[in-house]
Each structure stands twice: as structure tokens, then as C-alpha cells.
Amino acid sequence: MDIVKKLLKGDKRTLARAISEVEDGNTSILKEIYPHTGNAYYIGITGPPGAGKSTIVDKLTSKLLVRNKTIGIIGVDPTSPFSGGALLGDRIRMSDIATKEGVFIRSMASRGNLGGLAHTTKNVALLFDAAGMDCIFIETVGVGQVELDIAGVCDTTIVVLVPESGDSIQTMKAGLLEIADIIVVNKADRDGADRIVAELRFVSELRGKTQGWEYPVMKTIAREDKGIDELISLIDSHKEYLERTGNFEQARKQRIKLRVQELIEEGIKSRIEKDIIKPEVMEKLVEKIYTREKDPFQSAEEITSSLF
Ligand SMILES: Nc1nc2c(ncn2[C@@H]2O[C@H](COP(=O)(O)OP(=O)(O)OP(=O)(O)O)[C@@H](O)[C@H]2O)c(=O)[nH]1
Ligand SMILES: [Mg+2]
């Protein structure tokens, strides 16, 4: 049986193989599987290091397994040079769920991701989707450009903070609040949880007046499995909200548009580098610009207009 058929059946070894290929830049399989994607629900989990993101994913997964859901988990770590399954325990510290039938976990890092980490993550998520995962969690340590890019492909983004995050809400976490659909203050067993929850709710109410969805702010003690059921209900509510308002379809279409644009830009860029401006031609041009025989503005304009 060929790789695509096996993948669509959810064969884990085939999935692992397909992921490696995609990470190595061989993306041809994506075209074949694409018609079979779009069924998974994408959930982003982001927040500062050590906030309890993996613990939350772990607990959510256990509960979703009881509901007979299949779960894909991608841990993205832009700061780590390692990738692949080898350092699984690295940032996704999971309990025994990794060994469960309906669960597939993959760590992603900067190494070997020629097309960029966010890009590869999106492609790997498509493979999960095609393999029939009902739900795909993407955990990122945020917030940087990679996290923002990845949040862009998620249907629901959960931002995990801790009581200590309170001091820096105004500045450092501003980017995180922008992308949040649900805010979780984890480690609520520690002091200061109520204060930060109150502050975040205040910000949410302000934002809710201009946008349709007022992101809920809730407390969890993930390590003790407290608040996880409520979090699942909130994810369900957000999903219902998206569907009821037509935002689900609209957001996914917007995502497709961005993706196509991104791919076109990449394609053009690599064509330019490879075929259109040969290195020797570029070298000569640079020489002429250096000696002020030509200027960069006119030169670029001439090349661009010769293309179209
Ligand atoms: N006190 C307390 N500790 C917790 C809670 N939830 C998780 N932890 C602990 O916090 C530590 C970090 O948890 P992780 O789930 O690995 O956090 P993370 O956000 O995934 O960490 P990185 O992926 O490294 O950024 C672990 O030692 C957890 O046991 C909680 O509710 N209360
Ligand atoms: Mg983690």
C-alpha cells in the first residue's frame, strides 16, 4: 500500500515517516493528502516557559481520549536546535498518554527546517489532520513571531499564564493577549492568582466591546487536574461561537488566503534567487552600483518590469 493510503488510515509509522520527509523539505505528499484535510480542530497553547502548557495538554488529552477522540500534539520550541522524536521529553513533558493508541506526539525545533519553523509546523499539522486526528494541539513557548504565525492557523488559541505573570501584563504579555481566545491562569495554587484574573478580565471586557468574543479568563491547577473540565467547556463554547457567527469559515478562508500568498511569495523568491538573477549577473550589477555607474533603484525597477 502506498504511503498516502496508509497515512489516511492513521498508521503511526507512516505518519512519522511522512513528517520526516516534510521536515526535510519534500512537500509533494501534501498535495495528495490535502483533499483529506480540514476535519481536525486546531488548538494552540502558548505562554511563558514553564507555565504548565504541557501539563494542561496532557490533562486535556486524557479527558478527550475518554470521549473517543484521537489527538495529535505538536510541541514547537524555537529555542532548541533539536527536532524529531528524539527529544520528546524536552519541552513536552507528558505522562503516559504518549503510549496511548489514539495519541501522536511530535516535537519540532529549528534544526532542519529550511522553510522556517512555523511553516513546517503548519505542514506537519496537515499530516496529522489527514491521518484523522480529531483534535490537534500545538504547544509553543511565546511570544515571538513563530508563535504568532502558528496562532494564526489555530481555531482556538489558549494563552497560559501564571500568577507571577501579573507584573508584566501591560508590556510583555500584550502580544499574547492579542491572540488569546481563552486565558488560563495556571498554578492557581500559588498567591496572586485572583489578582491577575481580575486584571485580565478587565482587559478582556474592554476588548470585548470592539470584538465579538470576550475571551474568558479562568484558573486552573493543572497538576491536580483542577479546572480542566471547565477549560474543555470553554473550548467547546468558543467553537460554537465561531460556527454560529460564521467566523469559523471566514477565519479558515482567511488562513487559506494567507497561506497561498505565502507560498506564492516563497516560490517567486526562490525563482528569483535561482533562475532570474543568476549570481554572476548579480555580481556584475553590484559592481556597477558600487562604482555608481548604476543605482539600485533603477536597476531593481528594470529587473522587476522585465519579469511581468
Ligand atoms: N504548583 C503548580 N505547578 C504546576 C501546575 N501545573 C504544572 N505545574 C508544574 O510546572 C512545571 C512545568 O510544567 P510544564 O507543563 O512542563 O510547563 P510548560 O509550560 O509546558 O513548560 P515549557 O514547555 O518548558 O515551557 C512542572 O514541574 C509541572 O509539574 C500547577 O497547577 N501548580
Ligand atoms: Mg511544555
PDB file of C-alpha atoms in Angstrom, residues 76-221:
ATOM      1  CA  VAL A  76       7.259  23.717  18.982  1.00  0.00           C
ATOM      2  CA  ASP A  77      10.423  25.048  20.502  1.00  0.00           C
ATOM      3  CA  PRO A  78      12.126  27.810  18.545  1.00  0.00           C
ATOM      4  CA  THR A  79      14.980  27.974  21.044  1.00  0.00           C
ATOM      5  CA  SER A  80      16.017  24.356  20.731  1.00  0.00           C
ATOM      6  CA  PRO A  81      18.290  23.163  17.941  1.00  0.00           C
ATOM      7  CA  PHE A  82      16.916  19.627  18.209  1.00  0.00           C
ATOM      8  CA  SER A  83      13.944  18.228  16.385  1.00  0.00           C
ATOM      9  CA  GLY A  84      12.277  14.940  15.644  1.00  0.00           C
ATOM     10  CA  GLY A  85      11.027  12.410  18.093  1.00  0.00           C
ATOM     11  CA  ALA A  86      14.325  12.005  19.885  1.00  0.00           C
ATOM     12  CA  LEU A  87      13.956  14.720  22.442  1.00  0.00           C
ATOM     13  CA  LEU A  88      10.315  14.213  23.050  1.00  0.00           C
ATOM     14  CA  GLY A  89      10.590  14.756  26.769  1.00  0.00           C
ATOM     15  CA  ASP A  90      12.357  18.017  26.132  1.00  0.00           C
ATOM     16  CA  ARG A  91       9.552  20.520  26.304  1.00  0.00           C
ATOM     17  CA  ILE A  92       6.515  18.289  26.167  1.00  0.00           C
ATOM     18  CA  ARG A  93       6.703  16.505  29.453  1.00  0.00           C
ATOM     19  CA  MET A  94       3.818  14.112  29.113  1.00  0.00           C
ATOM     20  CA  SER A  95       2.592  11.350  31.312  1.00  0.00           C
ATOM     21  CA  ASP A  96       1.583   8.006  29.895  1.00  0.00           C
ATOM     22  CA  ILE A  97      -0.676   9.496  27.219  1.00  0.00           C
ATOM     23  CA  ALA A  98       2.160   9.249  24.692  1.00  0.00           C
ATOM     24  CA  THR A  99       1.769   5.499  24.696  1.00  0.00           C
ATOM     25  CA  LYS A 100      -1.993   5.561  24.103  1.00  0.00           C
ATOM     26  CA  GLU A 101      -3.460   4.298  20.877  1.00  0.00           C
ATOM     27  CA  GLY A 102      -5.241   7.480  19.821  1.00  0.00           C
ATOM     28  CA  VAL A 103      -2.377   9.886  20.539  1.00  0.00           C
ATOM     29  CA  PHE A 104       0.517  11.032  18.396  1.00  0.00           C
ATOM     30  CA  ILE A 105       3.162  13.438  19.707  1.00  0.00           C
ATOM     31  CA  ARG A 106       5.867  15.249  17.793  1.00  0.00           C
ATOM     32  CA  SER A 107       8.490  17.793  18.847  1.00  0.00           C
ATOM     33  CA  MET A 108       9.610  20.435  16.414  1.00  0.00           C
ATOM     34  CA  ALA A 109      12.628  22.685  16.619  1.00  0.00           C
ATOM     35  CA  SER A 110      14.685  24.979  14.477  1.00  0.00           C
ATOM     36  CA  ARG A 111      17.054  22.379  13.146  1.00  0.00           C
ATOM     37  CA  GLY A 112      16.465  21.118   9.649  1.00  0.00           C
ATOM     38  CA  ASN A 113      13.502  23.304   8.993  1.00  0.00           C
ATOM     39  CA  LEU A 114      14.677  25.009   5.869  1.00  0.00           C
ATOM     40  CA  GLY A 115      11.367  26.604   5.107  1.00  0.00           C
ATOM     41  CA  GLY A 116      11.048  28.028   8.597  1.00  0.00           C
ATOM     42  CA  LEU A 117       9.695  26.537  11.775  1.00  0.00           C
ATOM     43  CA  ALA A 118       6.198  27.976  11.588  1.00  0.00           C
ATOM     44  CA  HIS A 119       5.894  26.832   8.005  1.00  0.00           C
ATOM     45  CA  THR A 120       6.948  23.263   8.743  1.00  0.00           C
ATOM     46  CA  THR A 121       4.686  23.135  11.781  1.00  0.00           C
ATOM     47  CA  LYS A 122       1.694  24.013   9.622  1.00  0.00           C
ATOM     48  CA  ASN A 123       2.633  21.294   7.143  1.00  0.00           C
ATOM     49  CA  VAL A 124       3.075  18.701   9.870  1.00  0.00           C
ATOM     50  CA  ALA A 125      -0.302  19.675  11.294  1.00  0.00           C
ATOM     51  CA  LEU A 126      -1.812  18.956   7.864  1.00  0.00           C
ATOM     52  CA  LEU A 127      -0.351  15.452   8.028  1.00  0.00           C
ATOM     53  CA  PHE A 128      -1.949  14.950  11.447  1.00  0.00           C
ATOM     54  CA  ASP A 129      -5.204  16.229  10.025  1.00  0.00           C
ATOM     55  CA  ALA A 130      -5.055  13.819   7.086  1.00  0.00           C
ATOM     56  CA  ALA A 131      -4.221  10.961   9.444  1.00  0.00           C
ATOM     57  CA  GLY A 132      -7.604  11.522  11.028  1.00  0.00           C
ATOM     58  CA  MET A 133      -6.780  13.309  14.275  1.00  0.00           C
ATOM     59  CA  ASP A 134      -9.934  14.902  15.673  1.00  0.00           C
ATOM     60  CA  CYS A 135      -8.001  17.449  17.603  1.00  0.00           C
ATOM     61  CA  ILE A 136      -4.534  18.913  17.111  1.00  0.00           C
ATOM     62  CA  PHE A 137      -2.769  20.729  19.933  1.00  0.00           C
ATOM     63  CA  ILE A 138       0.128  22.967  19.011  1.00  0.00           C
ATOM     64  CA  GLU A 139       2.182  23.999  22.034  1.00  0.00           C
ATOM     65  CA  THR A 140       4.534  26.946  21.652  1.00  0.00           C
ATOM     66  CA  VAL A 141       6.614  28.963  24.083  1.00  0.00           C
ATOM     67  CA  GLY A 142       5.681  32.501  23.441  1.00  0.00           C
ATOM     68  CA  VAL A 143       5.576  35.013  22.300  1.00  0.00           C
ATOM     69  CA  GLY A 144       7.674  35.510  19.215  1.00  0.00           C
ATOM     70  CA  GLN A 145       6.940  35.696  15.528  1.00  0.00           C
ATOM     71  CA  VAL A 146       6.819  31.906  15.271  1.00  0.00           C
ATOM     72  CA  GLU A 147       4.122  31.753  17.953  1.00  0.00           C
ATOM     73  CA  LEU A 148       2.093  34.491  16.303  1.00  0.00           C
ATOM     74  CA  ASP A 149       2.320  32.721  12.959  1.00  0.00           C
ATOM     75  CA  ILE A 150       1.236  29.450  14.491  1.00  0.00           C
ATOM     76  CA  ALA A 151      -1.625  31.033  16.420  1.00  0.00           C
ATOM     77  CA  GLY A 152      -2.801  32.146  13.001  1.00  0.00           C
ATOM     78  CA  VAL A 153      -3.577  28.560  11.992  1.00  0.00           C
ATOM     79  CA  CYS A 154      -5.396  27.602  15.187  1.00  0.00           C
ATOM     80  CA  ASP A 155      -9.155  27.676  15.562  1.00  0.00           C
ATOM     81  CA  THR A 156      -8.858  28.313  19.287  1.00  0.00           C
ATOM     82  CA  THR A 157      -5.786  29.760  20.975  1.00  0.00           C
ATOM     83  CA  ILE A 158      -5.307  29.286  24.699  1.00  0.00           C
ATOM     84  CA  VAL A 159      -2.820  31.533  26.455  1.00  0.00           C
ATOM     85  CA  VAL A 160      -1.461  30.088  29.670  1.00  0.00           C
ATOM     86  CA  LEU A 161      -0.158  32.473  32.309  1.00  0.00           C
ATOM     87  CA  VAL A 162       0.793  32.039  35.964  1.00  0.00           C
ATOM     88  CA  PRO A 163       0.133  34.300  38.972  1.00  0.00           C
ATOM     89  CA  GLU A 164       3.637  35.731  38.657  1.00  0.00           C
ATOM     90  CA  SER A 165       2.848  36.948  35.137  1.00  0.00           C
ATOM     91  CA  GLY A 166       0.756  39.704  36.732  1.00  0.00           C
ATOM     92  CA  ASP A 167       3.552  42.234  36.945  1.00  0.00           C
ATOM     93  CA  SER A 168       4.214  42.244  33.264  1.00  0.00           C
ATOM     94  CA  ILE A 169       0.756  42.064  31.714  1.00  0.00           C
ATOM     95  CA  GLN A 170       0.892  45.574  30.346  1.00  0.00           C
ATOM     96  CA  THR A 171       4.116  45.185  28.461  1.00  0.00           C
ATOM     97  CA  MET A 172       5.451  41.743  27.747  1.00  0.00           C
ATOM     98  CA  LYS A 173       2.143  39.936  27.515  1.00  0.00           C
ATOM     99  CA  ALA A 174       0.442  42.416  25.239  1.00  0.00           C
ATOM    100  CA  GLY A 175       1.236  40.292  22.197  1.00  0.00           C
ATOM    101  CA  LEU A 176      -0.150  37.220  23.925  1.00  0.00           C
ATOM    102  CA  LEU A 177      -3.424  38.904  24.816  1.00  0.00           C
ATOM    103  CA  GLU A 178      -3.906  39.872  21.183  1.00  0.00           C
ATOM    104  CA  ILE A 179      -4.015  36.265  20.071  1.00  0.00           C
ATOM    105  CA  ALA A 180      -5.887  34.775  23.049  1.00  0.00           C
ATOM    106  CA  ASP A 181      -9.334  33.221  22.707  1.00  0.00           C
ATOM    107  CA  ILE A 182      -9.151  31.800  26.213  1.00  0.00           C
ATOM    108  CA  ILE A 183      -6.825  32.804  29.020  1.00  0.00           C
ATOM    109  CA  VAL A 184      -5.834  30.312  31.649  1.00  0.00           C
ATOM    110  CA  VAL A 185      -4.100  31.350  34.837  1.00  0.00           C
ATOM    111  CA  ASN A 186      -2.454  28.096  35.813  1.00  0.00           C
ATOM    112  CA  LYS A 187      -0.737  27.308  39.116  1.00  0.00           C
ATOM    113  CA  ALA A 188      -3.683  28.897  40.883  1.00  0.00           C
ATOM    114  CA  ASP A 189      -2.454  27.130  43.998  1.00  0.00           C
ATOM    115  CA  ARG A 190       0.021  29.991  44.270  1.00  0.00           C
ATOM    116  CA  ASP A 191      -0.531  33.508  45.613  1.00  0.00           C
ATOM    117  CA  GLY A 192      -1.771  36.256  43.354  1.00  0.00           C
ATOM    118  CA  ALA A 193      -3.974  34.205  41.033  1.00  0.00           C
ATOM    119  CA  ASP A 194      -7.168  36.134  41.808  1.00  0.00           C
ATOM    120  CA  ARG A 195      -5.479  39.459  41.273  1.00  0.00           C
ATOM    121  CA  ILE A 196      -4.175  38.611  37.821  1.00  0.00           C
ATOM    122  CA  VAL A 197      -7.515  37.055  36.857  1.00  0.00           C
ATOM    123  CA  ALA A 198      -9.296  40.290  37.804  1.00  0.00           C
ATOM    124  CA  GLU A 199      -6.836  42.376  35.793  1.00  0.00           C
ATOM    125  CA  LEU A 200      -7.132  40.158  32.757  1.00  0.00           C
ATOM    126  CA  ARG A 201     -10.931  40.183  32.920  1.00  0.00           C
ATOM    127  CA  PHE A 202     -10.848  43.961  32.955  1.00  0.00           C
ATOM    128  CA  VAL A 203      -8.726  43.986  29.793  1.00  0.00           C
ATOM    129  CA  SER A 204     -10.967  41.364  28.202  1.00  0.00           C
ATOM    130  CA  GLU A 205     -14.104  43.405  28.838  1.00  0.00           C
ATOM    131  CA  LEU A 206     -12.546  46.422  27.193  1.00  0.00           C
ATOM    132  CA  ARG A 207     -11.609  44.390  24.180  1.00  0.00           C
ATOM    133  CA  GLY A 208     -14.939  42.584  24.065  1.00  0.00           C
ATOM    134  CA  LYS A 209     -16.730  45.812  23.266  1.00  0.00           C
ATOM    135  CA  THR A 210     -14.896  46.157  19.973  1.00  0.00           C
ATOM    136  CA  GLN A 211     -14.671  42.482  19.041  1.00  0.00           C
ATOM    137  CA  GLY A 212     -17.367  39.827  19.196  1.00  0.00           C
ATOM    138  CA  TRP A 213     -15.729  37.330  21.511  1.00  0.00           C
ATOM    139  CA  GLU A 214     -14.843  38.400  25.028  1.00  0.00           C
ATOM    140  CA  TYR A 215     -12.100  35.981  25.960  1.00  0.00           C
ATOM    141  CA  PRO A 216     -12.870  34.198  29.199  1.00  0.00           C
ATOM    142  CA  VAL A 217     -10.255  34.157  31.923  1.00  0.00           C
ATOM    143  CA  MET A 218     -10.141  31.106  34.153  1.00  0.00           C
ATOM    144  CA  LYS A 219      -7.973  29.499  36.792  1.00  0.00           C
ATOM    145  CA  THR A 220      -6.517  26.010  36.686  1.00  0.00           C
ATOM    146  CA  ILE A 221      -4.301  23.879  38.846  1.00  0.00           C
TER     147      ILE A 221
END
